[in-house]
Coordinates of C-alpha atoms in Angstrom, one line a residue:
Chain A
M1 CA -62.1 219.2 42.9
N2 CA -64.8 218.0 45.4
S3 CA -65.6 214.7 43.7
I4 CA -64.2 212.7 40.9
K5 CA -66.1 212.7 37.7
S6 CA -63.6 211.8 35.0
I7 CA -61.2 208.9 34.8
T8 CA -58.3 207.6 32.7
I9 CA -57.8 203.8 32.8
I10 CA -54.2 202.6 32.6
G11 CA -54.3 199.0 31.4
S12 CA -56.7 196.8 29.6
G13 CA -56.7 193.5 31.6
N14 CA -59.4 192.0 33.8
V15 CA -59.2 194.7 36.6
A16 CA -59.1 197.5 34.0
S17 CA -62.1 196.1 32.2
H18 CA -64.2 195.4 35.2
L19 CA -63.5 198.7 36.9
G20 CA -63.8 200.7 33.7
K21 CA -67.2 199.2 32.9
A22 CA -68.4 199.6 36.4
F23 CA -67.5 203.3 36.5
F24 CA -68.8 203.9 33.0
D25 CA -72.2 202.3 33.9
K26 CA -72.4 204.7 36.9
G27 CA -72.1 207.7 34.6
F28 CA -68.4 208.5 35.0
I29 CA -66.6 209.9 32.0
I30 CA -63.8 207.7 30.9
N31 CA -61.5 209.9 28.9
Q32 CA -58.7 207.5 27.8
V33 CA -57.7 203.9 28.0
Y34 CA -54.0 203.2 27.8
S35 CA -52.4 199.8 27.0
K36 CA -49.1 198.8 25.5
T37 CA -51.1 196.8 23.1
L38 CA -53.1 199.2 21.0
T39 CA -55.8 196.8 19.9
N40 CA -56.5 195.9 23.6
A41 CA -56.7 199.6 24.4
E42 CA -59.1 200.1 21.5
T43 CA -61.4 197.2 22.4
L44 CA -61.8 198.4 26.0
A45 CA -62.0 202.1 25.1
T46 CA -64.8 201.4 22.5
S47 CA -66.9 199.8 25.2
L48 CA -66.4 202.8 27.5
D49 CA -66.9 205.5 24.9
A50 CA -63.3 206.6 25.5
N51 CA -60.2 207.5 23.5
F52 CA -57.3 205.1 23.5
C53 CA -53.5 205.1 23.1
D54 CA -50.5 202.9 23.4
K55 CA -47.9 205.6 24.3
I56 CA -47.5 207.2 27.7
E57 CA -46.8 210.6 26.1
E58 CA -50.3 210.5 24.5
L59 CA -52.0 210.5 27.8
T60 CA -53.7 213.8 28.5
D61 CA -54.0 215.6 31.9
E62 CA -57.7 216.2 31.6
S63 CA -58.9 213.4 34.1
H64 CA -59.7 213.8 37.7
I65 CA -58.1 210.5 38.4
Y66 CA -55.7 208.0 36.8
I67 CA -56.4 204.4 37.8
V68 CA -53.4 202.2 37.1
C69 CA -54.5 198.6 36.6
L70 CA -51.2 197.2 35.3
K71 CA -49.3 194.1 36.3
D72 CA -47.3 194.7 39.5
A73 CA -44.0 194.3 37.6
I74 CA -44.5 197.2 35.3
I75 CA -46.2 199.7 37.6
N76 CA -43.0 201.3 38.7
S77 CA -41.7 201.9 35.2
F78 CA -45.1 203.3 34.0
L79 CA -45.1 205.8 36.9
A80 CA -41.5 206.9 36.2
D81 CA -42.6 207.8 32.6
F82 CA -46.0 209.4 33.4
K83 CA -45.4 213.1 33.6
F84 CA -48.5 214.6 35.3
K85 CA -47.0 214.4 38.8
N86 CA -49.8 216.6 40.4
S87 CA -52.7 214.5 39.1
L88 CA -54.5 212.2 41.5
I89 CA -53.3 208.6 40.7
V90 CA -54.0 205.2 42.2
H91 CA -53.1 201.6 41.6
T92 CA -55.2 198.6 42.2
S93 CA -52.6 196.1 43.3
G94 CA -52.8 194.1 46.5
S95 CA -49.0 193.9 46.9
I96 CA -47.3 197.2 45.8
D97 CA -46.5 199.7 48.5
M98 CA -48.1 203.1 48.3
D99 CA -44.5 204.5 48.4
V100 CA -44.1 203.7 44.7
F101 CA -45.9 207.0 43.9
K102 CA -43.8 209.1 46.3
I103 CA -40.6 207.6 44.8
N104 CA -41.7 208.6 41.4
G105 CA -42.5 212.2 42.4
F106 CA -46.3 212.2 42.7
K107 CA -48.1 214.6 45.0
N108 CA -51.6 213.1 45.1
Y109 CA -51.9 209.4 45.2
G110 CA -53.4 206.3 46.8
I111 CA -54.7 202.8 46.5
L112 CA -58.0 201.4 45.2
Y113 CA -57.7 197.7 45.8
P114 CA -60.8 195.7 44.9
L115 CA -60.6 192.4 46.9
Q116 CA -62.1 190.2 44.2
S117 CA -60.8 187.8 41.6
F118 CA -61.8 189.1 38.1
S119 CA -62.0 186.7 35.2
K120 CA -62.5 187.5 31.6
N121 CA -66.0 187.1 30.3
K122 CA -67.4 186.7 33.9
A123 CA -69.6 189.6 34.7
L124 CA -69.6 190.6 38.4
N125 CA -71.7 192.8 40.6
L126 CA -69.3 194.9 42.6
T127 CA -71.8 196.1 45.2
T128 CA -70.5 193.7 47.9
V129 CA -66.9 193.6 46.8
P130 CA -64.6 195.0 49.5
F131 CA -62.6 198.0 48.3
C132 CA -59.4 198.7 50.3
I133 CA -58.5 202.4 50.2
E134 CA -55.3 204.1 51.2
A135 CA -54.3 207.7 50.3
N136 CA -51.4 210.1 51.0
T137 CA -53.7 212.9 52.4
S138 CA -57.0 213.0 54.2
K139 CA -58.4 215.0 51.3
N140 CA -57.4 212.3 48.8
E141 CA -58.7 209.6 51.2
T142 CA -62.1 211.3 51.1
L143 CA -62.0 211.5 47.3
L144 CA -61.1 207.9 46.9
T145 CA -63.6 206.7 49.5
G146 CA -66.3 208.7 47.8
L147 CA -65.3 207.2 44.4
A148 CA -65.3 203.6 45.7
K149 CA -68.7 204.1 47.3
N150 CA -70.1 204.6 43.8
L151 CA -69.4 200.9 43.2
S152 CA -69.5 199.2 46.5
N153 CA -71.1 199.2 50.0
N154 CA -68.1 197.6 51.4
V155 CA -65.3 200.3 51.4
H156 CA -62.5 200.1 54.0
L157 CA -59.4 202.1 54.9
I158 CA -56.5 199.7 54.9
D159 CA -52.8 200.5 55.1
S160 CA -50.1 199.0 52.8
E161 CA -48.9 196.5 55.4
Q162 CA -52.4 195.2 56.1
R163 CA -53.2 195.1 52.4
K164 CA -50.3 192.8 51.7
K165 CA -51.5 190.4 54.4
I166 CA -55.0 190.5 52.9
H167 CA -53.6 189.8 49.5
L168 CA -51.6 186.8 50.9
A169 CA -54.7 185.5 52.7
A170 CA -56.7 185.9 49.5
V171 CA -54.2 183.7 47.6
F172 CA -55.0 180.9 50.0
A173 CA -58.7 181.5 50.2
C174 CA -59.3 182.0 46.5
N175 CA -56.4 181.0 44.3
F176 CA -55.4 177.9 46.2
S177 CA -59.0 176.7 47.0
N178 CA -59.7 177.1 43.2
Y179 CA -56.6 174.9 42.6
M180 CA -58.1 172.3 44.9
Y181 CA -61.2 172.3 42.7
T182 CA -59.0 171.9 39.7
I183 CA -57.4 168.8 41.2
A184 CA -60.8 167.4 42.1
N185 CA -62.0 168.0 38.6
D186 CA -58.9 166.3 37.1
I187 CA -59.3 163.2 39.3
L188 CA -63.0 162.9 38.3
A189 CA -62.2 163.5 34.6
K190 CA -59.6 160.8 34.6
N191 CA -62.3 158.4 35.8
D192 CA -65.0 159.6 33.5
I193 CA -67.1 161.0 36.3
N194 CA -68.9 164.3 35.8
F195 CA -67.6 167.2 37.8
E196 CA -71.3 168.3 38.3
L197 CA -71.5 165.7 41.1
L198 CA -69.1 167.8 43.3
K199 CA -70.7 171.2 42.7
P200 CA -73.3 171.0 45.5
L201 CA -70.5 170.1 47.9
I202 CA -68.2 172.9 46.8
A203 CA -71.1 175.4 47.1
E204 CA -71.9 174.1 50.6
T205 CA -68.3 174.2 51.7
A206 CA -68.0 177.9 50.8
N207 CA -71.5 178.6 52.2
K208 CA -70.8 177.1 55.6
I209 CA -68.1 179.6 56.5
K210 CA -70.5 182.6 56.1
E211 CA -71.7 181.9 59.6
N212 CA -69.0 179.7 61.0
S213 CA -65.3 179.7 61.4
P214 CA -63.6 177.5 58.8
K215 CA -61.7 175.7 61.6
D216 CA -64.9 174.6 63.2
M217 CA -66.3 173.5 59.8
Q218 CA -63.3 171.2 59.0
T219 CA -64.4 167.7 58.2
G220 CA -62.8 164.7 56.4
P221 CA -60.3 161.9 56.9
A222 CA -57.5 164.2 58.1
K223 CA -59.7 165.9 60.6
R224 CA -60.7 162.5 62.0
N225 CA -57.1 161.3 61.6
D226 CA -58.5 158.3 59.7
E227 CA -55.2 156.6 58.8
E228 CA -56.8 153.8 56.8
I229 CA -58.6 156.2 54.4
I230 CA -55.6 158.5 54.1
K231 CA -53.4 155.5 53.2
N232 CA -55.9 154.4 50.6
H233 CA -56.2 157.9 49.1
L234 CA -52.4 158.1 48.8
K235 CA -52.5 154.7 47.0
L236 CA -55.2 156.0 44.6
L237 CA -52.9 159.0 43.8
A238 CA -49.9 156.7 43.0
D239 CA -49.9 157.9 39.4
S240 CA -50.1 161.6 40.3
P241 CA -47.0 162.2 42.5
S242 CA -47.6 166.0 42.7
Y243 CA -51.2 165.5 43.9
Q244 CA -49.9 162.9 46.3
D245 CA -47.5 165.5 47.7
I246 CA -50.2 168.0 48.1
Y247 CA -52.5 165.5 49.8
K248 CA -49.8 164.5 52.2
L249 CA -48.7 168.0 53.2
I250 CA -52.2 169.4 53.7
T251 CA -53.3 166.2 55.6
E252 CA -50.3 166.5 57.9
N253 CA -51.2 170.1 58.7
I254 CA -54.8 169.4 59.4
I255 CA -53.8 166.5 61.7
K256 CA -51.3 168.8 63.5
D257 CA -54.0 171.4 64.0
N258 CA -56.5 169.0 65.6
Chain B
M1 CA -91.4 144.7 50.5
N2 CA -92.1 147.2 47.6
S3 CA -90.8 150.3 49.3
I4 CA -89.0 151.2 52.5
K5 CA -91.1 152.7 55.3
S6 CA -89.2 152.0 58.5
I7 CA -85.5 152.6 59.3
T8 CA -83.0 151.8 62.0
I9 CA -80.1 154.3 62.3
I10 CA -76.8 152.9 63.3
G11 CA -74.6 155.7 64.7
S12 CA -75.3 159.1 66.2
G13 CA -72.8 161.4 64.5
N14 CA -73.3 164.0 61.8
V15 CA -74.4 161.7 59.0
A16 CA -76.7 159.7 61.3
S17 CA -78.3 162.9 62.6
H18 CA -78.8 164.6 59.2
L19 CA -80.1 161.5 57.5
G20 CA -82.2 160.5 60.5
K21 CA -83.8 163.9 60.6
A22 CA -84.4 164.1 56.9
F23 CA -86.1 160.7 56.8
F24 CA -88.1 161.4 59.9
D25 CA -89.3 164.7 58.4
K26 CA -90.4 162.8 55.3
G27 CA -92.7 160.6 57.4
F28 CA -90.5 157.5 57.7
I29 CA -90.7 155.5 60.9
I30 CA -87.4 155.5 62.7
N31 CA -87.6 152.4 65.0
Q32 CA -84.2 152.5 66.7
V33 CA -81.0 154.5 67.0
Y34 CA -77.9 152.6 68.1
S35 CA -74.8 154.2 69.4
K36 CA -72.0 152.9 71.5
T37 CA -72.5 156.0 73.7
L38 CA -76.0 155.6 75.1
T39 CA -76.6 159.3 75.8
N40 CA -75.8 160.1 72.1
A41 CA -78.2 157.4 71.0
E42 CA -80.8 158.8 73.3
T43 CA -80.4 162.4 72.2
L44 CA -80.8 161.5 68.5
A45 CA -83.6 159.0 69.1
T46 CA -85.6 161.5 71.1
S47 CA -85.6 163.9 68.2
L48 CA -86.7 161.1 65.9
D49 CA -89.4 159.6 68.1
A50 CA -87.4 156.4 68.2
N51 CA -86.1 153.8 70.7
F52 CA -82.4 153.7 71.4
C53 CA -79.8 151.2 72.6
D54 CA -76.0 150.9 73.0
K55 CA -75.8 147.1 72.5
I56 CA -75.9 145.4 69.2
E57 CA -77.9 142.5 70.7
E58 CA -80.7 145.0 71.6
L59 CA -81.3 145.9 67.9
T60 CA -84.6 144.4 66.6
D61 CA -85.3 143.0 63.2
E62 CA -88.4 145.0 62.6
S63 CA -87.0 147.7 60.2
H64 CA -87.1 147.6 56.4
I65 CA -83.6 149.0 56.3
Y66 CA -80.6 149.4 58.6
I67 CA -78.5 152.5 57.7
V68 CA -75.0 152.2 59.1
C69 CA -73.5 155.7 59.7
L70 CA -70.4 154.7 61.7
K71 CA -66.8 155.7 61.3
D72 CA -65.1 153.6 58.5
A73 CA -62.8 151.9 61.0
I74 CA -65.6 150.3 63.0
I75 CA -68.1 149.4 60.2
N76 CA -66.6 145.9 59.7
S77 CA -66.7 144.9 63.4
F78 CA -70.3 146.2 63.7
L79 CA -71.3 144.1 60.7
A80 CA -69.6 141.0 62.1
D81 CA -71.7 141.3 65.3
F82 CA -75.0 142.3 63.7
K83 CA -77.1 139.1 63.4
F84 CA -80.0 139.8 61.0
K85 CA -78.1 138.8 57.9
N86 CA -81.2 138.8 55.7
S87 CA -82.2 142.4 56.5
L88 CA -81.5 145.1 53.9
I89 CA -78.5 147.0 55.2
V90 CA -76.4 149.9 53.8
H91 CA -73.5 152.1 54.8
T92 CA -73.0 155.7 54.0
S93 CA -69.2 155.8 53.6
G94 CA -67.3 157.1 50.6
S95 CA -64.4 154.7 51.0
I96 CA -65.6 151.3 52.2
D97 CA -66.1 148.7 49.6
M98 CA -69.5 147.1 49.2
D99 CA -67.8 143.7 49.7
V100 CA -67.7 144.4 53.5
F101 CA -71.3 143.2 53.6
K102 CA -70.7 140.0 51.6
I103 CA -67.7 139.1 53.8
N104 CA -69.9 139.4 56.9
G105 CA -72.6 137.1 55.5
F106 CA -75.3 139.6 54.4
K107 CA -77.8 138.8 51.6
N108 CA -79.3 142.2 50.9
Y109 CA -77.1 145.2 51.0
G110 CA -75.8 148.4 49.3
I111 CA -74.5 151.9 49.7
L112 CA -76.3 155.1 50.3
Y113 CA -73.5 157.7 50.1
P114 CA -74.6 161.3 50.4
L115 CA -71.9 163.5 48.8
Q116 CA -72.0 166.3 51.3
S117 CA -70.1 167.5 54.2
F118 CA -72.3 167.4 57.3
S119 CA -71.4 169.6 60.2
K120 CA -73.1 169.6 63.6
N121 CA -75.6 172.4 64.2
K122 CA -75.6 173.3 60.5
A123 CA -79.0 172.5 59.0
L124 CA -78.9 171.4 55.4
N125 CA -81.4 171.0 52.6
L126 CA -80.7 167.6 51.1
T127 CA -82.8 168.2 47.9
T128 CA -79.8 168.9 45.7
V129 CA -77.2 166.7 47.5
P130 CA -76.0 163.9 45.2
F131 CA -76.7 160.5 46.6
C132 CA -74.5 157.7 45.3
I133 CA -76.3 154.3 45.2
E134 CA -74.9 150.9 44.8
A135 CA -76.7 147.5 45.6
N136 CA -76.1 143.8 45.4
T137 CA -79.2 143.1 43.3
S138 CA -81.3 145.1 41.0
K139 CA -84.3 144.7 43.4
N140 CA -82.2 146.3 46.2
E141 CA -81.0 148.9 43.7
T142 CA -84.6 149.9 43.0
L143 CA -85.4 150.0 46.7
L144 CA -82.4 152.2 47.6
T145 CA -82.9 154.5 44.6
G146 CA -86.5 155.0 45.6
L147 CA -85.5 155.6 49.2
A148 CA -82.9 158.2 48.2
K149 CA -85.3 160.0 45.9
N150 CA -87.4 160.9 49.0
L151 CA -84.6 163.2 50.0
S152 CA -82.9 164.3 46.9
N153 CA -83.4 165.0 43.2
N154 CA -79.8 164.1 42.5
V155 CA -79.5 160.3 42.8
H156 CA -76.9 158.3 40.9
L157 CA -75.8 154.7 40.5
I158 CA -72.1 154.7 41.3
D159 CA -69.9 151.6 41.8
S160 CA -67.4 151.1 44.6
E161 CA -64.4 152.1 42.5
Q162 CA -66.0 155.3 41.2
R163 CA -67.2 156.1 44.7
K164 CA -63.7 156.0 46.1
K165 CA -62.5 158.3 43.4
I166 CA -65.4 160.7 44.1
H167 CA -64.5 160.6 47.8
L168 CA -60.9 161.4 47.0
A169 CA -61.9 164.3 44.8
A170 CA -64.2 165.5 47.5
V171 CA -61.4 165.6 50.0
F172 CA -59.6 168.1 47.7
A173 CA -62.6 170.1 46.7
C174 CA -64.2 170.3 50.2
N175 CA -61.8 169.4 53.0
F176 CA -58.7 171.0 51.5
S177 CA -60.4 174.1 50.2
N178 CA -61.8 174.6 53.7
Y179 CA -58.3 174.3 55.1
M180 CA -57.2 177.0 52.7
Y181 CA -60.0 179.2 54.2
T182 CA -58.6 178.3 57.7
I183 CA -55.1 179.4 56.8
A184 CA -56.5 182.7 55.3
N185 CA -58.5 183.3 58.5
D186 CA -55.4 182.6 60.6
I187 CA -53.2 185.0 58.6
L188 CA -55.9 187.8 59.0
A189 CA -56.5 187.1 62.7
K190 CA -52.8 187.4 63.4
N191 CA -52.9 190.8 61.9
D192 CA -56.2 192.0 63.5
I193 CA -58.0 192.0 60.2
N194 CA -61.6 190.8 60.1
F195 CA -62.2 187.6 58.1
E196 CA -65.5 189.1 56.8
L197 CA -63.4 191.0 54.3
L198 CA -62.6 187.7 52.5
K199 CA -66.1 186.3 52.4
P200 CA -67.3 187.9 49.1
L201 CA -64.1 186.6 47.4
I202 CA -64.6 183.1 48.8
A203 CA -68.2 183.1 47.7
E204 CA -67.3 184.3 44.2
T205 CA -64.5 181.8 43.8
A206 CA -66.9 178.9 44.5
N207 CA -69.6 180.5 42.4
K208 CA -67.4 180.9 39.3
I209 CA -67.0 177.2 38.8
K210 CA -70.7 176.6 38.5
E211 CA -70.5 177.6 34.9
N212 CA -66.7 177.4 34.2
S213 CA -64.0 174.9 34.6
P214 CA -61.8 175.7 37.6
K215 CA -58.7 175.5 35.5
D216 CA -60.0 178.3 33.3
M217 CA -60.9 180.4 36.4
Q218 CA -57.4 180.1 38.0
T219 CA -56.0 183.6 38.9
G220 CA -53.3 184.9 41.2
P221 CA -49.5 185.3 41.4
A222 CA -48.8 181.6 40.6
K223 CA -51.0 181.6 37.6
R224 CA -49.2 184.8 36.3
N225 CA -45.9 183.3 37.5
D226 CA -45.3 186.6 39.3
E227 CA -42.0 185.8 40.9
E228 CA -41.7 189.1 42.8
I229 CA -45.0 188.7 44.6
I230 CA -44.4 185.0 45.3
K231 CA -41.0 185.9 46.8
N232 CA -42.7 188.6 49.0
H233 CA -45.5 186.2 50.1
L234 CA -42.9 183.6 51.2
K235 CA -41.2 186.3 53.2
L236 CA -44.4 187.3 54.9
L237 CA -44.9 183.7 55.9
A238 CA -41.4 183.4 57.4
D239 CA -42.8 182.8 60.9
S240 CA -45.3 180.1 59.7
P241 CA -43.0 177.4 58.1
S242 CA -45.9 175.0 57.5
Y243 CA -48.0 177.7 55.6
Q244 CA -44.8 178.5 53.7
D245 CA -44.4 174.9 52.6
I246 CA -48.1 174.7 51.5
Y247 CA -47.7 178.1 49.6
K248 CA -44.6 176.8 47.9
L249 CA -45.9 173.4 46.9
I250 CA -49.3 174.6 45.5
T251 CA -47.6 177.6 43.7
E252 CA -45.1 175.3 42.1
N253 CA -47.9 173.0 40.8
I254 CA -50.0 175.9 39.5
I255 CA -46.9 177.2 37.6
K256 CA -46.2 173.8 36.2
D257 CA -49.8 173.5 35.0
N258 CA -49.6 176.8 33.1

């Protein structure tokens, strides 16, 4: 095999759906979609013109690659039960070591980790999404890099240790910043103020760090160590002890970094 | 006076510079720039074709409005010393009550609070920036609203209590999310990984909430309550106890909200 043309998708969640659709749109043949929940497998498979199944034994060995888009916790047990140990197989997780394939007897394997947060019902152009590639042989590395380049201009070779650090950093930059938006939204909602008001500020905050280091772009009462405002903000949060704790801890850290 | 045509800028920091430039570009006359540090006053005044001074007594009463862009902590003492108590005067702070003007004997006053994070050397189009207006009379409200509409299409009447809540929400949505980017950057830098890799994810995270509530867009290990990954991430942060504390606290809160 010189290049990958046919794919089996293992899983039916957000990553499976986004990757499946992206490859399908690029003309790849999606042979099968597997999910423990048959109706989920069917829904995704229908949109990809693919077959579907909910039993590992029903998976065929006809695909050039098997892309495992399962939750981290069940990847190992899936791999133990999947019998085509010579097939090229990858997972898409930020956190699971590549060794998981070796342990389960595979010969050709790697990682295809798209560094993006996929949400249901939110279409996404993958062209600029970084894909982190790792493989057990240089031939497989070439195959996976070629595959990823069909979707993205932003493909990188990243080993398992680096990938875990990137995933950790992404939790802060993406999941935790989104939670800060959630708190802001909640504070406004409790006071009958429209969240729309904050959207230009959120957009600009994310926009600024395209050209500048976030440390240089830090503003606000903690950055200025404005004790009076900080005290007042903590008072305003008196009825939300958990928000108060978060405000305190992050403020202390920003002050410490000054 | 039916509309404001001439302005004195009190302060020379980021807000003073951005507002001064924006009004100057719209054809307003900037009469004077005041700053305690004369060279700062001079630098800004030169770019605005204005006079400058570092003594409150040198301020003239020729302007239609005095825009106080000082740090919260020194607004009150400036107002106490500023002698033209009949002049229209506003401050630009998210946190200081409008009463600060009344207490200091003013007759015509209000708030012109631009809900944006201004950084030095980062030009900004103010057209979509929300301006929160408050005034002591309906005539002054009309004057301030008219003034703000020269710069922005997004002008709102907001009272002092609401403004404080908005400012608090902005600290979470802007200052704290930026600090999350800083931590992410730091984790990557320590591992020789380029921060560029995270930028598409940061942009998409901010972009998602334009059309969706941030609570619905929450993803990540905490959202899935993935104990294995959370445990591993805390291990990876073993040499950064303060990042570990932040990771723990935010994760606990996301899990609680599930």
